[in-house]
Short mmCIF file of C-alpha atoms in Angstrom, two decimals:
data_model
loop_
_atom_site.label_atom_id
_atom_site.label_comp_id
_atom_site.label_asym_id
_atom_site.label_seq_id
_atom_site.Cartn_x
_atom_site.Cartn_y
_atom_site.Cartn_z
CA UNK A 19 76.12 85.41 73.14
CA UNK A 20 76.96 83.27 76.13
CA UNK A 21 75.28 84.23 79.39
CA UNK A 22 76.91 84.88 82.70
CA UNK A 23 77.38 87.92 84.93
CA UNK A 24 76.53 91.28 83.42
CA UNK A 25 78.26 94.38 84.77
CA UNK A 26 75.66 97.08 85.37
CA UNK A 27 78.02 99.60 86.92
CA UNK A 28 81.77 99.68 87.59
CA UNK A 29 83.05 102.78 89.33
CA UNK A 30 86.05 101.43 91.20
CA UNK A 31 88.54 98.94 89.83
CA UNK A 32 87.21 95.45 89.15
CA UNK A 33 89.27 92.92 87.27
CA UNK A 34 89.41 89.24 86.44
CA UNK A 35 92.28 87.54 88.27
CA UNK A 36 93.59 84.05 88.97
CA UNK A 37 96.87 82.76 90.41
CA UNK A 38 98.83 84.77 87.85
CA UNK A 39 101.54 84.12 85.28
CA UNK A 40 104.25 81.79 86.47
CA UNK A 41 107.41 81.22 84.47
CA UNK A 42 107.35 84.17 82.07
CA UNK A 43 109.27 86.74 84.08
CA UNK A 44 112.40 86.34 81.93
CA UNK A 45 110.40 87.96 79.11
CA UNK A 46 109.45 90.90 81.28
CA UNK A 47 105.96 89.57 82.03
CA UNK A 48 104.81 90.26 85.60
CA UNK A 49 103.19 87.60 87.77
CA UNK A 50 99.91 89.57 88.17
CA UNK A 51 97.08 87.58 89.82
CA UNK A 52 94.97 88.15 92.92
CA UNK A 53 96.82 90.40 95.39
CA UNK A 54 95.21 88.87 98.50
CA UNK A 55 96.02 85.20 98.00
CA UNK A 56 94.22 84.20 101.22
CA UNK A 57 90.83 85.73 100.35
CA UNK A 58 91.24 84.55 96.74
CA UNK A 59 91.95 80.98 97.87
CA UNK A 60 88.94 80.82 100.18
CA UNK A 61 86.52 82.31 97.64
CA UNK A 62 87.25 79.34 95.39
CA UNK A 63 87.58 76.76 98.17
CA UNK A 64 84.09 77.52 99.53
CA UNK A 65 82.72 76.47 96.13
CA UNK A 66 85.05 73.49 95.70
CA UNK A 67 86.55 75.17 92.64
CA UNK A 68 90.07 74.19 91.52
CA UNK A 69 92.60 76.50 93.18
CA UNK A 70 93.53 78.45 90.02
CA UNK A 71 89.95 79.42 89.09
CA UNK A 72 89.25 82.90 87.71
CA UNK A 73 87.49 85.35 90.05
CA UNK A 74 86.69 89.07 90.09
CA UNK A 75 88.96 91.20 92.27
CA UNK A 76 86.95 94.21 93.44
CA UNK A 77 88.94 97.20 94.67
CA UNK A 78 87.09 99.86 96.73
CA UNK A 79 83.65 98.78 95.49
CA UNK A 80 81.20 100.67 93.27
CA UNK A 81 80.45 97.47 91.37
CA UNK A 82 76.99 96.26 90.45
CA UNK A 83 76.36 92.97 88.68
CA UNK A 84 73.25 91.26 87.37
CA UNK A 85 73.29 87.49 87.17
CA UNK A 86 71.83 86.07 83.97
CA UNK A 87 72.11 82.54 85.32
CA UNK A 88 71.27 80.46 88.37
CA UNK A 89 74.48 79.57 90.21
CA UNK A 90 76.47 79.76 93.47
CA UNK A 91 79.00 82.40 94.48
CA UNK A 92 81.41 82.99 97.35
CA UNK A 93 82.64 86.41 98.42
CA UNK A 94 85.77 86.88 100.59
CA UNK A 95 88.01 89.78 101.55
CA UNK A 96 87.40 93.45 102.28
CA UNK A 97 84.10 94.75 103.64
CA UNK A 98 82.87 96.78 100.67
CA UNK A 99 79.23 96.82 101.74
CA UNK A 100 78.30 93.67 99.88
CA UNK A 101 74.61 93.19 99.12
CA UNK A 102 72.44 90.76 97.16
CA UNK A 103 69.22 92.38 95.90
CA UNK A 104 69.84 95.25 98.31
CA UNK A 105 70.19 93.01 101.38
CA UNK A 106 73.44 93.20 103.34
CA UNK A 107 75.06 89.78 102.99
CA UNK A 108 77.86 88.12 104.98
CA UNK A 109 81.33 87.65 103.53
CA UNK A 110 83.48 84.50 103.73
CA UNK A 111 80.65 82.18 102.73
CA UNK A 112 78.89 80.84 99.66
CA UNK A 113 75.47 82.01 98.47
CA UNK A 114 72.95 80.64 95.99
CA UNK A 115 72.10 83.08 93.20
CA UNK A 116 68.99 83.15 91.01
CA UNK A 117 68.68 84.46 87.50
CA UNK A 118 68.09 88.21 87.68
CA UNK A 119 69.69 88.69 91.12
CA UNK A 120 71.60 91.95 91.60
CA UNK A 121 74.90 91.71 93.41
CA UNK A 122 76.53 94.91 94.60
CA UNK A 123 79.54 96.29 96.44
CA UNK A 124 78.72 99.87 97.32
CA UNK A 125 81.57 101.41 99.23
CA UNK A 126 84.58 100.58 101.32
CA UNK A 127 84.09 99.92 105.03
CA UNK A 128 87.34 98.11 105.87
CA UNK A 129 90.13 96.48 103.87
CA UNK A 130 90.58 97.23 100.18
CA UNK A 131 90.12 94.18 97.94
CA UNK A 132 87.24 91.71 97.81
CA UNK A 133 86.96 88.54 95.73
CA UNK A 134 83.91 87.16 93.94
CA UNK A 135 84.18 83.52 92.92
CA UNK A 136 81.51 81.69 90.95
CA UNK A 137 80.88 77.95 90.85
CA UNK A 138 82.96 76.55 87.96
CA UNK A 139 84.71 79.88 87.41
CA UNK A 140 84.33 82.47 84.67
CA UNK A 141 84.97 81.11 81.18
CA UNK A 142 87.73 83.44 79.98
CA UNK A 143 90.68 82.80 77.64
CA UNK A 144 94.12 82.51 79.14
CA UNK A 145 97.18 84.41 77.96
CA UNK A 146 100.51 83.06 79.12
CA UNK A 147 98.65 80.46 81.10
CA UNK A 148 96.57 82.94 83.09
CA UNK A 149 93.41 85.03 82.80
CA UNK A 150 94.79 87.73 85.10
CA UNK A 151 94.22 91.32 84.00
CA UNK A 152 97.31 93.55 83.90
CA UNK A 153 96.42 97.04 82.59
CA UNK A 154 100.08 98.16 82.57
CA UNK A 155 101.08 95.27 80.30
CA UNK A 156 97.80 95.36 78.36
CA UNK A 157 97.26 91.63 78.71
CA UNK A 158 94.63 89.39 80.23
CA UNK A 159 91.04 89.92 81.31
CA UNK A 160 87.79 89.59 79.41
CA UNK A 161 89.05 91.05 76.13
CA UNK A 162 92.64 89.80 76.62
CA UNK A 163 93.97 93.39 76.37
CA UNK A 164 94.31 94.18 80.07
CA UNK A 165 91.21 96.40 80.26
CA UNK A 166 89.39 96.20 83.64
CA UNK A 167 85.70 95.29 83.75
CA UNK A 168 83.30 98.01 82.63
CA UNK A 169 79.55 98.53 82.34
CA UNK A 170 77.78 96.22 79.85
CA UNK A 171 80.51 93.58 79.91
CA UNK A 172 79.12 90.07 80.16
CA UNK A 173 81.47 87.61 81.81
CA UNK A 174 80.51 84.17 80.55
CA UNK A 175 79.84 81.40 83.03
CA UNK A 176 77.90 78.15 83.13
CA UNK A 177 74.82 77.81 85.35
CA UNK A 178 75.27 75.58 88.41
CA UNK A 179 72.76 73.88 90.73
CA UNK A 180 72.18 75.47 94.11
CA UNK A 181 74.06 73.80 96.94
CA UNK A 182 74.26 73.83 100.70
CA UNK A 183 76.07 77.01 101.62
CA UNK A 184 79.49 76.80 103.21
CA UNK A 185 81.19 79.35 105.44
CA UNK A 186 84.71 79.80 106.70
CA UNK A 187 85.02 79.21 110.45
CA UNK A 188 84.86 82.65 112.11
CA UNK A 189 88.20 82.03 113.83
CA UNK A 190 89.95 82.13 110.46
CA UNK A 191 88.28 85.30 109.18
CA UNK A 192 90.84 88.13 109.17
CA UNK A 193 90.01 91.49 110.76
CA UNK A 194 91.41 94.36 108.71
CA UNK A 195 92.97 96.88 111.05
CA UNK A 196 94.16 100.32 109.90
CA UNK A 197 97.32 99.63 111.95
CA UNK A 198 99.38 96.95 110.29
CA UNK A 199 102.58 95.27 111.42
CA UNK A 200 104.52 93.60 108.64
CA UNK A 201 107.25 91.07 109.25
CA UNK A 202 110.01 91.09 106.68
CA UNK A 203 113.06 88.98 105.91
CA UNK A 204 116.51 90.56 105.62
CA UNK A 205 117.18 90.00 101.91
CA UNK A 206 118.88 91.59 98.89
CA UNK A 207 120.93 94.66 100.00
CA UNK A 208 120.05 94.36 103.72
CA UNK A 209 123.72 94.15 104.67
CA UNK A 210 124.56 97.38 102.79
CA UNK A 211 122.29 99.48 104.99
CA UNK A 212 123.95 100.64 108.22
CA UNK A 213 122.81 99.86 111.74
CA UNK A 214 121.12 103.23 112.26
CA UNK A 215 119.13 102.83 109.07
CA UNK A 216 117.96 99.38 110.12
CA UNK A 217 116.93 100.76 113.52
CA UNK A 218 114.97 103.51 111.80
CA UNK A 219 113.00 101.16 109.57
CA UNK A 220 111.82 99.06 112.51
CA UNK A 221 111.19 101.95 114.93
CA UNK A 222 109.39 104.37 112.61
CA UNK A 223 105.75 104.37 111.70
CA UNK A 224 104.89 104.64 108.00
CA UNK A 225 101.68 105.73 106.35
CA UNK A 226 100.23 104.16 103.20
CA UNK A 227 100.26 106.97 100.63
CA UNK A 228 97.76 107.75 97.88
CA UNK A 229 100.14 106.10 95.42
CA UNK A 230 98.70 102.69 96.00
CA UNK A 231 97.93 100.32 93.17
CA UNK A 232 98.62 96.77 92.04
CA UNK A 233 102.18 97.69 91.03
CA UNK A 234 103.20 98.73 94.50
CA UNK A 235 102.29 100.20 97.83
CA UNK A 236 104.21 103.44 98.40
CA UNK A 237 104.72 104.50 102.01
CA UNK A 238 105.36 107.92 103.52
CA UNK A 239 106.22 109.52 106.79
CA UNK A 240 109.52 107.85 107.54
CA UNK A 241 113.01 109.21 107.28
CA UNK A 242 114.88 106.63 105.23
CA UNK A 243 116.93 108.64 102.76
CA UNK A 244 120.25 107.02 101.88
CA UNK A 245 123.04 107.04 99.34
CA UNK A 246 123.22 103.37 98.42
CA UNK A 247 123.46 102.83 94.69
CA UNK A 248 122.73 99.58 92.91
CA UNK A 249 125.18 99.14 90.04
CA UNK A 250 122.70 97.10 88.00
CA UNK A 251 118.96 96.48 87.99
CA UNK A 252 117.91 93.08 89.31
CA UNK A 253 114.90 90.80 89.61
CA UNK A 254 112.19 91.80 92.10
CA UNK A 255 109.58 89.75 93.92
CA UNK A 256 106.12 90.43 95.29
CA UNK A 257 106.85 91.88 98.73
CA UNK A 258 110.30 93.31 97.90
CA UNK A 259 110.81 96.52 99.89
CA UNK A 260 112.50 99.05 97.62
CA UNK A 261 114.00 102.15 99.17
CA UNK A 262 114.36 104.92 96.56
CA UNK A 263 116.78 107.77 97.38
CA UNK A 264 113.89 109.95 98.65
CA UNK A 265 113.45 107.45 101.51
CA UNK A 266 109.80 106.57 100.89
CA UNK A 267 109.67 102.76 100.72
CA UNK A 268 107.75 101.02 97.94
CA UNK A 269 106.55 97.48 98.59
CA UNK A 270 106.21 95.73 95.26
CA UNK A 271 102.90 94.01 94.50
CA UNK A 272 101.63 91.63 91.80
CA UNK A 273 101.80 93.92 88.74
CA UNK A 274 105.30 95.23 89.51
CA UNK A 275 107.92 95.27 86.74
CA UNK A 276 110.10 92.16 86.83
CA UNK A 277 113.32 94.11 87.38
CA UNK A 278 114.13 97.32 89.23
CA UNK A 279 117.09 99.50 90.07
CA UNK A 280 116.47 100.72 93.63
CA UNK A 281 118.13 98.95 96.57
CA UNK A 282 115.91 96.67 98.63
CA UNK A 283 116.25 96.21 102.37
CA UNK A 284 114.07 93.14 102.63
CA UNK A 285 111.10 91.13 101.51
CA UNK A 286 107.76 90.99 103.32
CA UNK A 287 107.16 87.43 104.60
CA UNK A 288 104.86 85.66 102.17
CA UNK A 289 102.24 84.84 104.83
CA UNK A 290 102.03 88.56 105.66
CA UNK A 291 101.25 89.63 102.08
CA UNK A 292 97.45 89.17 102.41
CA UNK A 293 97.49 91.78 105.20
CA UNK A 294 99.39 94.18 102.96
CA UNK A 295 96.90 93.50 100.13
CA UNK A 296 94.17 95.03 102.30
CA UNK A 297 96.13 98.16 103.33
CA UNK A 298 94.54 101.42 102.25
CA UNK A 299 95.68 105.05 102.02
CA UNK A 300 96.15 106.47 105.51
CA UNK A 301 96.69 103.10 107.23
CA UNK A 302 99.86 102.84 109.31
CA UNK A 303 102.59 100.27 108.75
CA UNK A 304 105.21 99.11 111.24
CA UNK A 305 108.00 96.85 110.09
CA UNK A 306 109.32 94.00 112.16
CA UNK A 307 112.42 92.07 111.23
CA UNK A 308 112.18 88.30 111.05
CA UNK A 309 115.52 86.62 111.48
CA UNK A 310 114.97 82.94 111.37
CA UNK A 311 116.96 81.77 108.43
CA UNK A 312 120.68 81.43 107.89
CA UNK A 313 122.37 84.38 106.26
CA UNK B 9 135.87 78.35 93.47
CA UNK B 10 135.24 81.65 91.75
CA UNK B 11 135.53 84.34 94.42
CA UNK B 12 133.43 86.89 92.60
CA UNK B 13 130.22 84.92 92.85
CA UNK B 14 127.90 86.16 95.59
CA UNK B 15 124.58 84.63 96.58
CA UNK B 16 122.00 86.42 98.69
CA UNK B 17 118.58 85.27 99.83
CA UNK B 18 115.68 87.21 98.26
CA UNK B 19 112.67 85.59 100.00
CA UNK B 20 111.75 82.33 101.76
CA UNK B 21 112.23 80.50 98.46
CA UNK B 22 114.24 82.88 96.28
CA UNK B 23 117.92 83.62 95.82
CA UNK B 24 119.88 86.10 93.75
CA UNK B 25 123.21 85.12 92.24
CA UNK B 26 125.67 87.90 91.41
CA UNK B 27 128.23 86.62 88.93
CA UNK B 28 130.81 89.41 88.83
CA UNK B 29 130.96 93.11 89.54
CA UNK B 30 131.65 93.98 85.93
CA UNK B 31 129.67 92.82 82.92
CA UNK B 32 131.03 91.54 79.63
CA UNK B 33 129.91 89.20 76.81
CA UNK B 34 131.51 86.12 78.49
CA UNK B 35 129.54 86.89 81.66
CA UNK B 36 126.29 87.02 79.67
CA UNK B 37 127.25 83.70 78.14
CA UNK B 38 127.76 82.20 81.61
CA UNK B 39 124.44 83.64 82.81
CA UNK B 40 122.64 82.04 79.86
CA UNK B 41 124.35 78.76 80.63
CA UNK B 42 123.29 79.05 84.24
CA UNK B 43 119.65 79.83 83.38
CA UNK B 44 119.46 76.93 80.95
CA UNK B 45 120.95 74.55 83.50
CA UNK B 46 118.56 75.72 86.25
CA UNK B 47 115.60 75.31 83.92
CA UNK B 48 116.70 71.78 83.07
CA UNK B 49 117.53 70.72 86.63
CA UNK B 50 114.72 72.49 88.50
CA UNK B 51 111.89 72.45 85.97
CA UNK B 52 109.33 71.25 88.56
CA UNK B 53 110.47 73.65 91.23
CA UNK B 54 110.73 77.02 89.52
CA UNK B 55 108.33 79.97 89.48
CA UNK B 56 110.60 82.81 88.33
CA UNK B 57 114.02 83.00 86.74
CA UNK B 58 115.12 86.53 85.95
CA UNK B 59 118.55 87.25 84.45
CA UNK B 60 119.57 90.92 84.47
CA UNK B 61 123.01 92.44 83.77
CA UNK B 62 125.38 90.62 86.19
CA UNK B 63 122.77 88.75 88.21
CA UNK B 64 120.05 86.11 88.16
CA UNK B 65 117.04 85.87 90.47
CA UNK B 66 115.86 82.31 91.07
CA UNK B 67 112.49 81.80 92.72
CA UNK B 68 111.76 78.18 93.60
CA UNK B 69 108.20 76.90 94.00
CA UNK B 70 108.95 75.46 97.42
CA UNK B 71 110.84 77.00 100.31
CA UNK B 72 114.38 75.65 100.61
CA UNK B 73 114.53 72.84 103.17
CA UNK B 74 118.21 73.53 103.70
CA UNK B 75 119.22 77.08 102.83
CA UNK B 76 122.96 76.49 103.01
CA UNK B 77 122.71 73.45 100.78
CA UNK B 78 120.73 75.42 98.19
CA UNK B 79 123.28 78.24 98.27
CA UNK B 80 126.07 75.68 97.79
CA UNK B 81 124.25 74.14 94.84
CA UNK B 82 123.73 77.54 93.19
CA UNK B 83 127.32 78.55 93.87
CA UNK B 84 128.74 75.39 92.31
CA UNK B 85 126.50 75.71 89.28
CA UNK B 86 127.39 79.39 88.78
CA UNK B 87 131.04 78.48 89.22
CA UNK B 88 130.81 75.79 86.54
CA UNK B 89 129.08 78.19 84.16
CA UNK B 90 131.59 80.96 84.73
CA UNK B 91 134.46 78.56 84.07
CA UNK B 92 132.72 77.10 81.03
CA UNK B 93 132.69 73.65 82.46
CA UNK B 94 132.15 71.20 79.62
CA UNK B 95 130.31 68.80 81.94
CA UNK B 96 127.17 70.89 81.51
CA UNK B 97 127.15 70.17 77.81
CA UNK B 98 124.79 72.96 76.87
CA UNK B 99 124.33 74.61 73.52
CA UNK B 100 124.08 78.35 73.53
CA UNK B 101 124.39 80.74 70.63
CA UNK B 102 123.72 84.44 70.77
CA UNK B 103 121.27 85.56 68.09
CA UNK B 104 121.67 88.74 66.07
CA UNK B 105 118.38 90.64 65.72
CA UNK B 106 118.00 93.17 62.91
CA UNK B 107 115.41 95.82 63.66
CA UNK B 108 114.04 98.25 61.08
CA UNK B 109 114.37 101.83 62.34
CA UNK B 110 112.69 104.93 60.96
CA UNK B 111 114.52 107.99 62.25
CA UNK B 112 112.41 111.09 61.63
CA UNK B 113 111.03 113.97 63.75
CA UNK B 114 107.51 112.71 62.96
CA UNK B 115 108.12 109.65 65.12
CA UNK B 116 111.28 110.77 66.94
CA UNK B 117 109.86 113.50 69.15
CA UNK B 118 113.21 114.29 70.79
CA UNK B 119 115.46 114.38 67.72
CA UNK B 120 115.73 118.20 67.76
CA UNK B 121 116.65 118.21 71.44
CA UNK B 122 119.25 115.45 71.03
CA UNK B 123 120.87 117.24 68.06
CA UNK B 124 121.04 120.45 70.07
CA UNK B 125 122.18 119.03 73.42
CA UNK B 126 124.73 116.61 71.97
CA UNK B 127 125.88 119.13 69.35
CA UNK B 128 125.26 116.83 66.40
CA UNK B 129 125.27 118.64 63.05
CA UNK B 130 122.50 116.75 61.26
CA UNK B 131 119.88 114.04 61.50
CA UNK B 132 122.00 111.96 59.08
CA UNK B 133 124.88 112.06 61.53
CA UNK B 134 122.61 111.03 64.41
CA UNK B 135 121.29 108.12 62.33
CA UNK B 136 124.83 106.99 61.55
CA UNK B 137 125.92 107.24 65.20
CA UNK B 138 122.93 105.21 66.41
CA UNK B 139 122.67 102.62 63.62
CA UNK B 140 126.33 101.84 62.94
CA UNK B 141 126.81 100.28 66.36
CA UNK B 142 126.06 96.73 67.30
CA UNK B 143 124.28 96.53 70.66
CA UNK B 144 124.14 93.78 73.26
CA UNK B 145 121.01 92.84 75.24
CA UNK B 146 121.94 93.56 78.89
CA UNK B 147 118.55 92.82 80.44
CA UNK B 148 114.91 92.22 79.57
CA UNK B 149 112.26 93.72 81.82
CA UNK B 150 110.43 96.93 82.79
CA UNK B 151 107.57 95.76 80.59
CA UNK B 152 107.05 92.68 78.39
CA UNK B 153 109.62 92.54 75.60
CA UNK B 154 111.56 95.64 76.70
CA UNK B 155 115.29 95.00 76.21
CA UNK B 156 118.01 97.20 77.64
CA UNK B 157 120.63 97.52 74.88
CA UNK B 158 124.13 98.94 75.23
CA UNK B 159 126.43 100.67 74.58
CA UNK B 160 125.37 103.84 72.81
CA UNK B 161 128.10 105.95 71.14
CA UNK B 162 129.57 108.48 73.60
CA UNK B 163 128.66 111.36 71.26
CA UNK B 164 124.92 110.80 71.70
CA UNK B 165 124.71 109.94 75.39
CA UNK B 166 121.98 112.01 77.01
CA UNK B 167 120.27 111.75 80.42
CA UNK B 168 116.62 110.83 80.85
CA UNK B 169 113.97 113.55 80.79
CA UNK B 170 113.65 115.03 84.32
CA UNK B 171 109.95 114.15 84.23
CA UNK B 172 108.93 111.04 82.28
CA UNK B 173 106.48 111.48 79.41
CA UNK B 174 103.04 110.11 80.24
CA UNK B 175 102.77 108.21 77.00
CA UNK B 176 105.47 106.98 74.66
CA UNK B 177 104.17 105.35 71.47
CA UNK B 178 104.70 101.64 70.83
CA UNK B 179 107.83 101.02 68.74
CA UNK B 180 109.54 104.20 69.94
CA UNK B 181 113.34 103.98 69.92
CA UNK B 182 114.76 105.70 72.98
CA UNK B 183 118.21 106.56 74.27
CA UNK B 184 119.28 107.18 77.87
CA UNK B 185 122.97 107.53 78.80
CA UNK B 186 124.78 104.44 77.46
CA UNK B 187 121.55 102.52 76.83
CA UNK B 188 119.05 102.34 74.00
CA UNK B 189 115.78 100.42 73.69
CA UNK B 190 112.56 99.98 71.79
CA UNK B 191 109.31 100.48 73.75
CA UNK B 192 107.20 97.43 72.83
CA UNK B 193 104.03 98.92 74.36
CA UNK B 194 102.72 102.44 74.78
CA UNK B 195 103.82 103.31 78.34
CA UNK B 196 105.08 106.26 80.34
CA UNK B 197 108.79 106.69 79.65
CA UNK B 198 111.68 109.04 80.33
CA UNK B 199 114.07 108.24 77.50
CA UNK B 200 114.74 110.56 74.53
CA UNK B 201 112.86 109.26 71.49
CA UNK B 202 114.76 109.36 68.20
CA UNK B 203 112.80 107.03 65.95
CA UNK B 204 110.37 104.16 65.60
CA UNK B 205 110.73 100.46 64.95
CA UNK B 206 107.71 99.16 62.98
CA UNK B 207 107.97 95.61 64.27
CA UNK B 208 106.01 94.08 67.12
CA UNK B 209 108.28 93.17 70.03
CA UNK B 210 105.52 92.15 72.41
CA UNK B 211 106.03 88.54 73.39
CA UNK B 212 103.27 86.22 72.29
CA UNK B 213 102.78 82.66 73.36
CA UNK B 214 103.85 81.22 70.01
CA UNK B 215 107.05 83.17 69.47
CA UNK B 216 108.64 83.10 72.92
CA UNK B 217 111.70 81.26 71.69
CA UNK B 218 112.36 83.93 69.07
CA UNK B 219 112.43 86.71 71.60
CA UNK B 220 115.69 88.21 72.62
CA UNK B 221 117.73 86.95 75.49
CA UNK B 222 120.49 88.45 77.55
CA UNK B 223 123.72 88.50 75.49
CA UNK B 224 121.96 88.65 72.08
CA UNK B 225 123.06 91.26 69.57
CA UNK B 226 120.86 93.93 68.03
CA UNK B 227 121.42 96.00 64.90
CA UNK B 228 119.18 98.90 63.86
CA UNK B 229 118.70 99.17 60.11
CA UNK B 230 117.57 102.61 58.91
CA UNK B 231 114.52 102.57 56.64
CA UNK B 232 112.67 105.26 54.68
CA UNK B 233 109.10 106.47 55.08
CA UNK B 234 107.73 104.16 52.40
CA UNK B 235 109.19 101.10 54.08
CA UNK B 236 108.07 102.36 57.49
CA UNK B 237 104.47 102.68 56.28
CA UNK B 238 104.62 99.26 54.66
CA UNK B 239 105.95 97.55 57.79
CA UNK B 240 103.65 99.51 60.13
CA UNK B 241 100.64 98.27 58.20
CA UNK B 242 101.67 94.68 58.99
CA UNK B 243 101.72 95.06 62.78
#
């Protein structure tokens, strides 16, 4: 059996991800892929990997890995108490790894999702041009059936020579605050919502609920009930802000169904999505309208 | 210019085109035309193209450099497709898909409830009402290979379960109001289940072109237990 990274323990949610599936949405196949595109990008960039290289997306932590090879890694994203052989280790930089090293993410300190890239990537088969794991659709990942990583899995990878470590300039490292402001574009049914409703969405403070996964981020605490009905379901995007009749907005994320029937008041600006990717239950969200393009 | 066409921005680089307020087979035909033309003209600049009922979502790879120009382009193309402009010179034929359907309480967990609520005298009558209609694919989505089919006979229209079931078996044939569908994957689902289709509908990389598209026709063909077991063994 090919060597690589062996999972010793997986208590949270850890999954193989890449850029996702592009061009298959007309068959009902979601984009999937790394939710925090910024941290994902840098984890590969610090190793000079091609930009669509497969990484492990670690949600909340509780992941312990043993390396069966000598290689280099880079770890970017949430602070999940990342250690190598028990030693606290900085994020947003590359590290040389020896055979037998134990790499661990114990528990969440700030943010939600952390990315582990390995030099040359993990050697995993693609389905629909991507290795991304989507448990809802039962596709992708190590066994191609959408199952997240679990204890005793061995993710194959080639050894790589040690190299001079690289780090992202501290000025570019994001700080994950529990108070998040999200800019959104007025899209889809924006014009159908009345003025008072629009004032409410930008003046109220929302709280990230417990219903938070890769399909969507459901918010609570606002008063956004309405009676707008969509006659027909329509295509959704990552960042689409759906407002169900109960008034609790759902911001769609990477594993969201391709079409949906609730009205949408806007779409989170794409450069704001990495912030949203790190939002955790209890964090507050304020919306801010961005009006820079022609209607 | 066709007045019914509306175009709305959906993100920095995405637009949604609404063709008409009402849907009909000619509209599906136009939407297929439109999707084919976009795929041909924008093949290097397209990440998502999602047709659904009366609308199409187009997500370009790059942000539009001139939003108004892009909207104009989409409007003209949709207009041409709606008016069947011959200049596009595209070949589109709707396919008829025949799906084997085993209607039995063993696989149709809600048959009893449907018979009772819709006041249908027998399972045979329910089978006839569901299988003697030809359905049209209105949209594909929710999960890979899930097609929304319509319209179900008025006599067997029934609302969704108030609380969705946590797990509906793969192949389950469901009905909900005027729509019917086959669940390609085991998923949570709120539709009333009246049978099972022992044929894999999950898209795979090799058979993408054989999958259903908006505007295709679907016929359910009732089968017996023996045939059901035989076909199930092949999945």
